mmCIF file of C-alpha atoms in Angstrom:
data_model
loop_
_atom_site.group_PDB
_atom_site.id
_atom_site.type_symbol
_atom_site.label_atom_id
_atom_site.label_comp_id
_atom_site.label_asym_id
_atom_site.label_seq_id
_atom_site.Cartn_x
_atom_site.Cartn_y
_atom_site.Cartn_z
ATOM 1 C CA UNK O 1 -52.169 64.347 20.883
ATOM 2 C CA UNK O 2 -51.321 62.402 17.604
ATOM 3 C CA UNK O 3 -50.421 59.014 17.936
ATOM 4 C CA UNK O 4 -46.918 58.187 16.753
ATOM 5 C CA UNK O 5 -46.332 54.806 15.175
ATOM 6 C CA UNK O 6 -42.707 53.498 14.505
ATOM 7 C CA UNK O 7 -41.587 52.372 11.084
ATOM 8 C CA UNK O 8 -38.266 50.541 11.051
ATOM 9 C CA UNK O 9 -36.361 50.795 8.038
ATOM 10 C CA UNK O 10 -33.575 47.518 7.445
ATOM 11 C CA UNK O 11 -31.141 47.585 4.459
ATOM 12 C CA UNK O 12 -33.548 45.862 2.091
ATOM 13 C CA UNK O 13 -36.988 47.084 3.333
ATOM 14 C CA UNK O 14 -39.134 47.451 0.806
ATOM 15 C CA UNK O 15 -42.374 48.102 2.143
ATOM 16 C CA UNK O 16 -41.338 50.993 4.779
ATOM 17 C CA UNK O 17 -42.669 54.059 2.782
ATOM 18 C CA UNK O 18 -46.299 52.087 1.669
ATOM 19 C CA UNK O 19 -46.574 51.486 5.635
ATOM 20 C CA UNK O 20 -45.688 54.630 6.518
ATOM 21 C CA UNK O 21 -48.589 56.292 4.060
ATOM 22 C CA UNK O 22 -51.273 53.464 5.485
ATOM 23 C CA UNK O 23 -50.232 54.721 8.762
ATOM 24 C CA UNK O 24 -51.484 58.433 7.715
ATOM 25 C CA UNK O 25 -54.002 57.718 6.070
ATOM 26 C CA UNK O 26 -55.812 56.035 9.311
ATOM 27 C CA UNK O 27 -55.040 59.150 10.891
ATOM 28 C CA UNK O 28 -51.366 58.568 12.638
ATOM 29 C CA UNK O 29 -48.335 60.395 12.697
ATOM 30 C CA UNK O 30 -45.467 57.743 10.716
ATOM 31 C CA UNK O 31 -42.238 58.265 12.698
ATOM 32 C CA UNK O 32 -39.192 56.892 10.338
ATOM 33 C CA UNK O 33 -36.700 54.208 12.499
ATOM 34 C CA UNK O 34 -33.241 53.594 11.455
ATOM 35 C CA UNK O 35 -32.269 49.906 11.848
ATOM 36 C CA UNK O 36 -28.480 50.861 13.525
ATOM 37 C CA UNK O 37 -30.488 53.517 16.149
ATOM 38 C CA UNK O 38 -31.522 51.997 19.138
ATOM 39 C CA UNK O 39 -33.927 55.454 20.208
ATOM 40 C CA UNK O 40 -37.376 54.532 19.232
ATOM 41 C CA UNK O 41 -38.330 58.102 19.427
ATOM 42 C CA UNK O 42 -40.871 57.838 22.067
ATOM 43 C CA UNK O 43 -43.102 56.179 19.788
ATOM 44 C CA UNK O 44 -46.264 54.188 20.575
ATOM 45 C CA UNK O 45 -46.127 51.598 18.005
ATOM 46 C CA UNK O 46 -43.879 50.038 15.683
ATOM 47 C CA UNK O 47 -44.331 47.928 12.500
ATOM 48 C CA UNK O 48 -41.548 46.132 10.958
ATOM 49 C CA UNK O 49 -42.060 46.059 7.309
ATOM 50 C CA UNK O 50 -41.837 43.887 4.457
ATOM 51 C CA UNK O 51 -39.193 43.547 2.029
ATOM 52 C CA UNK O 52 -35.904 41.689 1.958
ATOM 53 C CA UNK O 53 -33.907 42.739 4.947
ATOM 54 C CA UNK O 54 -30.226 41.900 4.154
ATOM 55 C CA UNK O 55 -30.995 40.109 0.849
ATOM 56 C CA UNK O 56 -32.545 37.034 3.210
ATOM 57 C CA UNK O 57 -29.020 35.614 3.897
ATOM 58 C CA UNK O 58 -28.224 32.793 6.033
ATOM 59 C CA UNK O 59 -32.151 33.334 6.884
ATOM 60 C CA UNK O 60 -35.237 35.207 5.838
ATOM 61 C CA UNK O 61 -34.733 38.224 8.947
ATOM 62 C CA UNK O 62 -32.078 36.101 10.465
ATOM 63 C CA UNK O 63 -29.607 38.918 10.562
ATOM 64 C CA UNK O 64 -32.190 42.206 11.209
ATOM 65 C CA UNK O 65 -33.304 40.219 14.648
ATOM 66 C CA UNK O 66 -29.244 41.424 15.421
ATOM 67 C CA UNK O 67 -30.102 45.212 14.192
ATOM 68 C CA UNK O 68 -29.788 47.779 16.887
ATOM 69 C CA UNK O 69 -32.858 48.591 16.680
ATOM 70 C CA UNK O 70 -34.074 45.596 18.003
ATOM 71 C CA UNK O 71 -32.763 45.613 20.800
ATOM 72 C CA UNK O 72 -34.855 47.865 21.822
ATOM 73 C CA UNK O 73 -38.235 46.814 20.006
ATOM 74 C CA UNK O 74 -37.390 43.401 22.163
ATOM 75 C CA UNK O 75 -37.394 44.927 25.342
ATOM 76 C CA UNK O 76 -40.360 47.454 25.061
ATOM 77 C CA UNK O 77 -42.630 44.857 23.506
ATOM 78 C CA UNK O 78 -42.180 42.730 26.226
ATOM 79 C CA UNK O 79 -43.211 45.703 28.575
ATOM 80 C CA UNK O 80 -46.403 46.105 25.959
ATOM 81 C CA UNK O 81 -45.431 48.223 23.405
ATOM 82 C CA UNK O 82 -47.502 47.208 20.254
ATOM 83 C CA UNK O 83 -45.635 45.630 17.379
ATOM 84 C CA UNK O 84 -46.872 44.410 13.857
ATOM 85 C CA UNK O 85 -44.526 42.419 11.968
ATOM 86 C CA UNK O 86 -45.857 42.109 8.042
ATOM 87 C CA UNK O 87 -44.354 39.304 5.792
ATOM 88 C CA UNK O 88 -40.223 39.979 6.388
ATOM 89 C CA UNK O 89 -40.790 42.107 9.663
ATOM 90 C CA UNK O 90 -43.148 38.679 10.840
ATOM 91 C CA UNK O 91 -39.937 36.540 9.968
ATOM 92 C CA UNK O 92 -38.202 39.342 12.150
ATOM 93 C CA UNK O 93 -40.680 38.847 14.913
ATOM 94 C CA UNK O 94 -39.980 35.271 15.199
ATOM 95 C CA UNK O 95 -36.393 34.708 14.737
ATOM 96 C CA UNK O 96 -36.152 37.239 17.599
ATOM 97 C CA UNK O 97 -38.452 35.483 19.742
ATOM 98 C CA UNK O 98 -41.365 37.654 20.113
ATOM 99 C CA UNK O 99 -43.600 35.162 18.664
ATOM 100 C CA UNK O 100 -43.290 31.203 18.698
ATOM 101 C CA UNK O 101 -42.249 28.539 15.351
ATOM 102 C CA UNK O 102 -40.503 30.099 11.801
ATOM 103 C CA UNK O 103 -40.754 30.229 8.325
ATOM 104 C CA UNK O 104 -39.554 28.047 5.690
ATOM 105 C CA UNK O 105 -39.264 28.145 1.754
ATOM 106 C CA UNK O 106 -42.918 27.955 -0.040
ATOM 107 C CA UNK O 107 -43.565 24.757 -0.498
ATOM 108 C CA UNK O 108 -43.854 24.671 -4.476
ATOM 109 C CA UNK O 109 -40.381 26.626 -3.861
ATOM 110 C CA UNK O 110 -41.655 29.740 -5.888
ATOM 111 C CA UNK O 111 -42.043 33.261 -5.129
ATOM 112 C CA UNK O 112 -45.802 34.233 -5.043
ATOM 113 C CA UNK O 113 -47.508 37.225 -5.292
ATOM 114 C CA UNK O 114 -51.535 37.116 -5.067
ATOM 115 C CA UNK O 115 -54.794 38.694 -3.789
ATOM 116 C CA UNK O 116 -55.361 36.120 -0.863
ATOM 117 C CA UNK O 117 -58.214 35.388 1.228
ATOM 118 C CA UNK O 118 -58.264 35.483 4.764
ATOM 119 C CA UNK O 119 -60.396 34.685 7.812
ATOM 120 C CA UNK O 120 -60.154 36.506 10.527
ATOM 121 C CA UNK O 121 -59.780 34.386 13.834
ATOM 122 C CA UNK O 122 -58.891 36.839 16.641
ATOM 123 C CA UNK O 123 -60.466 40.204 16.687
ATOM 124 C CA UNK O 124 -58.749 41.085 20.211
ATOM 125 C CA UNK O 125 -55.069 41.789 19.495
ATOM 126 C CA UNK O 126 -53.501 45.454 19.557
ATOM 127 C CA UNK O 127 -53.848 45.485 15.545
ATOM 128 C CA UNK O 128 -57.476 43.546 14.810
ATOM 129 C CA UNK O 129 -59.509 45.177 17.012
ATOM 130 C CA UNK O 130 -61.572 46.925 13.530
ATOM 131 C CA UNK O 131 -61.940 43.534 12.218
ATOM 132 C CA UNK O 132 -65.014 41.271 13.677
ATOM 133 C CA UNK O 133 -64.158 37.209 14.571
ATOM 134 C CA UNK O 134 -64.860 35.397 11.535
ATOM 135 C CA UNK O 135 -64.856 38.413 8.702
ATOM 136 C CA UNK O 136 -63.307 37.125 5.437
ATOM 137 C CA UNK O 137 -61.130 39.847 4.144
ATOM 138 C CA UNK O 138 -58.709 40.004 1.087
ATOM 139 C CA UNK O 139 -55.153 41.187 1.530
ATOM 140 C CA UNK O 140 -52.232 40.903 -1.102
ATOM 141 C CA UNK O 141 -49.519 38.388 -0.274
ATOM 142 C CA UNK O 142 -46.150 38.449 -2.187
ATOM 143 C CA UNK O 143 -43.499 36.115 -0.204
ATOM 144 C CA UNK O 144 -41.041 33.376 -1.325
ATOM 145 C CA UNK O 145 -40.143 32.142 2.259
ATOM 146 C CA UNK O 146 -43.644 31.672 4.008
ATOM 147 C CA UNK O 147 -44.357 28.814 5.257
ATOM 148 C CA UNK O 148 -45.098 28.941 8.930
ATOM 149 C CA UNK O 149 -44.066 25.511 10.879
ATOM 150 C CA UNK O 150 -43.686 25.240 14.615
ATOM 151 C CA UNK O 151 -43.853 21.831 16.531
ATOM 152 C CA UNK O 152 -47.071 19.893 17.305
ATOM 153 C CA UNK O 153 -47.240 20.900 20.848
ATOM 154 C CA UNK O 154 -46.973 25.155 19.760
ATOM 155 C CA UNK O 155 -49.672 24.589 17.340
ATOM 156 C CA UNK O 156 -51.769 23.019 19.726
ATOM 157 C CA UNK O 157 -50.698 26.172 22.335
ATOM 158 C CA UNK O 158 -51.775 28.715 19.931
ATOM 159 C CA UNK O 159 -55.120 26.966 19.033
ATOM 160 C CA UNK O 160 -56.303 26.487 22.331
ATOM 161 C CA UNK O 161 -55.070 30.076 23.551
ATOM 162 C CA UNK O 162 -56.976 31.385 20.609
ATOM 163 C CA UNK O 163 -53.523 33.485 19.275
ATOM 164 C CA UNK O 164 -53.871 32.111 15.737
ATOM 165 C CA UNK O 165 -54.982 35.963 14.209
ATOM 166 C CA UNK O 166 -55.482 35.228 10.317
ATOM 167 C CA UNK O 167 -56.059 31.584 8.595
ATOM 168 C CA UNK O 168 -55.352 31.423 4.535
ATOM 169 C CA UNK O 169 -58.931 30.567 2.871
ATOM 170 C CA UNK O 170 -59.938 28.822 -0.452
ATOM 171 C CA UNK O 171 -56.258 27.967 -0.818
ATOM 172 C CA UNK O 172 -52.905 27.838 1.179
ATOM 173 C CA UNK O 173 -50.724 29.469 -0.688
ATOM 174 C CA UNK O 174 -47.003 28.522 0.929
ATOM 175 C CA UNK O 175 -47.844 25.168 2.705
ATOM 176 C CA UNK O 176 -48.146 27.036 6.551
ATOM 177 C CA UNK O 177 -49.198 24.406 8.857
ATOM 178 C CA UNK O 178 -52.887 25.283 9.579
ATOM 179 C CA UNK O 179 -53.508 27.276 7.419
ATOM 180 C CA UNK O 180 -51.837 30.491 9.464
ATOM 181 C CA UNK O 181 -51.570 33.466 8.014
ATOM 182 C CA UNK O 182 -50.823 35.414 11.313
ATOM 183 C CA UNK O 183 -50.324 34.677 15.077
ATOM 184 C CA UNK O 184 -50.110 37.141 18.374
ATOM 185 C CA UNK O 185 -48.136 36.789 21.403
ATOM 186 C CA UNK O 186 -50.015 36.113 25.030
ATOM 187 C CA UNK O 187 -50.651 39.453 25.567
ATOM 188 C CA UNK O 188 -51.740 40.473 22.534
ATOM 189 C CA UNK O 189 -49.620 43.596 21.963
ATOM 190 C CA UNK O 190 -47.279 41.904 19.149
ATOM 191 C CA UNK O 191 -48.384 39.991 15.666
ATOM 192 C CA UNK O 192 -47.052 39.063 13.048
ATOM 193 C CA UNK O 193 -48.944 38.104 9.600
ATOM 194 C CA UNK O 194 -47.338 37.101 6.149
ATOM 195 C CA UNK O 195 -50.137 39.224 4.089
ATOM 196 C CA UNK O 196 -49.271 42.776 3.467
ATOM 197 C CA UNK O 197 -52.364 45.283 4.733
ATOM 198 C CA UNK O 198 -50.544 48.048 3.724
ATOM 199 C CA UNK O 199 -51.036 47.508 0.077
ATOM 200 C CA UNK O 200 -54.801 47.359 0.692
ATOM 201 C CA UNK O 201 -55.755 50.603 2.280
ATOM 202 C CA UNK O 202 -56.669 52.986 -0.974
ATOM 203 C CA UNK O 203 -59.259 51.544 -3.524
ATOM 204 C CA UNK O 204 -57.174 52.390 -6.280
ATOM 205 C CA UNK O 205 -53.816 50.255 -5.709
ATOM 206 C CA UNK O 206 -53.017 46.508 -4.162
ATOM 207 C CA UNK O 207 -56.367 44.545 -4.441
ATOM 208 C CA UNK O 208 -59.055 47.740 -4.981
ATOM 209 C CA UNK O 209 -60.031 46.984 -1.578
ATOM 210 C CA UNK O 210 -59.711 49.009 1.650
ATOM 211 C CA UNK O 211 -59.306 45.416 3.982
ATOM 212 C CA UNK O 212 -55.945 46.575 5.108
ATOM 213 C CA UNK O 213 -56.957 49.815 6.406
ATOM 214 C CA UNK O 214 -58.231 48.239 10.182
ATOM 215 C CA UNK O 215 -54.898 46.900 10.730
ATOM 216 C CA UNK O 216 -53.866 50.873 11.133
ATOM 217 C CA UNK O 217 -57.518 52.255 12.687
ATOM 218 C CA UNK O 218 -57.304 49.620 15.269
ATOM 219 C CA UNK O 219 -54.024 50.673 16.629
ATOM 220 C CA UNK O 220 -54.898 54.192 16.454
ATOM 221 C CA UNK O 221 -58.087 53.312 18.539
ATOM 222 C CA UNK O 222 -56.225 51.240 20.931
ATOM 223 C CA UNK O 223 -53.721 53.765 22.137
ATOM 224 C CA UNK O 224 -56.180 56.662 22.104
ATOM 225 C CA UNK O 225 -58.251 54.750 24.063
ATOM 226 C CA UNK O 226 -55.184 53.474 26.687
#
């Protein structure tokens, strides 16, 4: 049986179809989510996109965190449904509560778009599990709000707890506190990173590298192996 991954699509998603053909090309079925449908279509995954979801008023993903939809990605993922939430879907992820701090304006307060550099620090999440601890991998990044911040005492939580996924190398691009690029939740089934894998899964778009492509494999591992 295929695996079916989830794809939600908010007015203002921009990154829903790319996902979608990453999703294939590791060898899963993409299943298409509406933002106003709460039926997740029996999926076994879902990834919440990049893009712009309602133009990022009041608040980068402020207003999809209220979609239909997630009401239901909310619940599920707290029963241990996998979620990946890439660059506005990881602004999603924490404005609904699935994962601790927020994101801010880039610090230089200008849109950036980049081939970015990346350790990985947690190779045991839902998502990572093709990666090894400690690979350096390259991954295009194109955001204008983020810069992760959470207070002292969360920072210290997610270092100790080991849930810091992806660090920025050779240069922080957006000011994140630490250097994050990515964190999970507790149990490992939901994570959120402000690098876009999708873009780097066929050598002859994004970066020319194939980097992104584990973010997909792994899933597709993990819930043929469940």
């Amino acid at each position: 049986m295929t695996a079916r991954i989830g794809v939600v699509t908010f007015p203002g998603s921009l990154d829903d179809r790319d996902t979608r053909r990453a999703i294939t090309l590791a060898g899963a079925e993409p299943v298409a989510l509406w933002h106003k449908d709460k039926d997740l279509k029996q999926v076994d995954a879902v990834v919440l996109p990049g893009g712009f979801s309602y133009g990022d008023y009041l608040r980068a993903g402020a207003i999809s965190r209220f979609s239909p939809v997630m009401e239901s990605v909310i619940e599920q993922a707290k029963a241990g449904l996998p979620v990946l939430g890439i660059c506005n879907g990881f602004q999603v992820l924490t404005e609904a509560h699935l994962l601790p701090g927020g994101m801010l304006g880039n610090d230089h307060l200008h849109f950036i778009c980049r081939d970015q550099k990346l350790l990985v620090e947690n190779a045991g999440t839902a998502w990572t599990g093709d990666y090894r601890q400690g690979q350096e991998i390259h991954i295009p990044l194109k955001n204008m709000d983020g810069r992760y911040v959470a207070d002292e005492y969360t920072l210290d939580k997610l270092e100790a707890e080991g849930r810091v996924v992806f660090r920025y190398l050779d240069l922080n691009p957006n000011g994140s506190q630490r250097d994050i690029a990515g964190i999970t939740n507790e149990a490992g089934n939901v994570v959120g990173l402000m690098p876009h894998p999708e873009h780097a899964v066929e050598p002859l778009i994004g970066t020319g590298r194939t980097d992104g492509l584990p973010f997909f494999t792994s899933i597709l591992k993990k819930l043929v192996n469940a």
